[in-house]
Short mmCIF file of C-alpha atoms in Angstrom, two decimals:
data_model
loop_
_atom_site.label_atom_id
_atom_site.label_comp_id
_atom_site.label_asym_id
_atom_site.label_seq_id
_atom_site.Cartn_x
_atom_site.Cartn_y
_atom_site.Cartn_z
CA MET A 1 -6.58 22.20 -11.19
CA ARG A 2 -9.95 20.70 -12.04
CA ILE A 3 -10.95 17.70 -9.97
CA PRO A 4 -13.62 15.31 -11.28
CA TYR A 5 -16.38 14.02 -9.08
CA CYS A 6 -17.45 10.52 -9.94
CA LEU A 7 -19.95 7.78 -9.25
CA VAL A 8 -18.14 4.45 -8.93
CA LYS A 9 -19.82 1.05 -8.98
CA TRP A 10 -17.60 -1.59 -7.41
CA LYS A 11 -17.69 -5.11 -6.06
CA ASP A 12 -16.93 -5.59 -2.42
CA THR A 13 -14.61 -8.30 -1.18
CA GLN A 14 -15.62 -10.71 1.53
CA ALA A 15 -14.32 -11.60 4.95
CA GLY A 16 -15.76 -13.56 7.80
CA PRO A 17 -14.65 -14.86 11.19
CA GLY A 18 -14.81 -18.40 12.43
CA TRP A 19 -14.18 -21.88 11.12
CA ARG A 20 -15.96 -23.38 8.09
CA ARG A 21 -16.01 -26.82 6.57
CA ARG A 22 -13.91 -26.96 3.40
CA ASP A 23 -16.91 -27.38 1.01
CA ASP A 24 -18.78 -24.53 2.75
CA ALA A 25 -15.66 -22.33 2.49
CA GLU A 26 -15.37 -23.02 -1.25
CA LYS A 27 -19.04 -22.13 -1.81
CA TRP A 28 -18.65 -18.95 0.25
CA ALA A 29 -15.46 -17.91 -1.59
CA ASP A 30 -17.10 -18.41 -5.00
CA SER A 31 -20.17 -16.33 -4.15
CA PRO A 32 -20.02 -12.72 -5.30
CA GLY A 33 -19.79 -9.90 -2.79
CA PRO A 34 -22.39 -7.12 -2.98
CA ASP A 35 -22.04 -4.24 -5.43
CA HIS A 36 -21.55 -0.76 -3.97
CA LEU A 37 -22.03 2.76 -5.29
CA SER A 38 -19.66 5.45 -4.03
CA LEU A 39 -19.62 9.13 -4.91
CA GLY A 40 -16.65 11.43 -4.41
CA PHE A 41 -13.84 13.56 -5.77
CA ARG A 42 -11.45 11.40 -7.79
CA LEU A 43 -7.87 12.07 -6.78
CA PRO A 44 -4.93 11.47 -9.16
CA ILE A 45 -3.11 9.23 -6.67
CA GLY A 46 -2.65 5.50 -6.11
CA PRO A 47 -1.58 2.65 -8.36
CA PRO A 48 -2.52 2.87 -12.06
CA GLY A 49 -6.16 1.91 -12.63
CA ASP A 50 -7.15 2.11 -8.97
CA ILE A 51 -9.78 4.66 -7.92
CA VAL A 52 -9.15 6.96 -4.95
CA LEU A 53 -12.13 9.09 -3.88
CA ALA A 54 -12.29 11.85 -1.28
CA GLN A 55 -15.57 12.88 0.30
CA SER A 56 -14.25 16.37 1.09
CA ILE A 57 -11.49 18.68 -0.12
CA GLN A 58 -10.40 21.88 1.66
CA SER A 59 -10.61 24.99 -0.51
CA ALA A 60 -7.09 26.17 0.27
CA PRO A 61 -3.81 25.85 -1.60
CA ASN A 62 -2.56 22.33 -0.89
CA GLY A 63 -5.72 21.79 1.18
CA ALA A 64 -6.29 18.53 3.01
CA VAL A 65 -8.59 15.80 1.75
CA GLY A 66 -10.99 13.86 3.96
CA GLU A 67 -12.69 10.49 4.12
CA LEU A 68 -10.59 8.67 1.52
CA LEU A 69 -11.76 5.50 -0.19
CA HIS A 70 -9.27 3.41 -2.19
CA ILE A 71 -10.88 0.94 -4.60
CA PRO A 72 -8.53 -1.53 -6.33
CA LYS A 73 -8.94 -1.68 -10.12
CA SER A 74 -9.90 -5.35 -9.89
CA ALA A 75 -13.03 -4.37 -7.92
CA VAL A 76 -14.14 -1.48 -10.17
CA ARG A 77 -17.20 -2.25 -12.29
CA SER A 78 -17.76 1.24 -13.75
CA VAL A 79 -16.82 4.90 -13.28
CA LYS A 80 -19.10 7.73 -14.35
CA THR A 81 -17.68 11.26 -14.23
CA LEU A 82 -20.52 13.60 -13.25
CA GLY A 83 -18.61 16.88 -13.50
CA LYS A 84 -15.48 18.75 -12.42
CA VAL A 85 -14.73 21.45 -9.87
CA ASP A 86 -11.90 23.96 -9.72
CA HIS A 87 -9.48 23.46 -6.87
#
């Protein structure tokens, strides 16, 4: 199987502790989260349209995958396939 390695640009979600006044909370919720760039092996798993990346893949039959990142499709800005490796 050939596994693609990809560069994914995605928008982060936001979370924050503590109490806020209602108007401050609305401003905060409407502000965009920062964009991120992540690089990894794209795995054919997860809900349709979502991106699942692994930082590492063992070179063994049914080898384990490490450092998984699951990005929901609603957060994905772009995906650029840089190449593919045999696995």
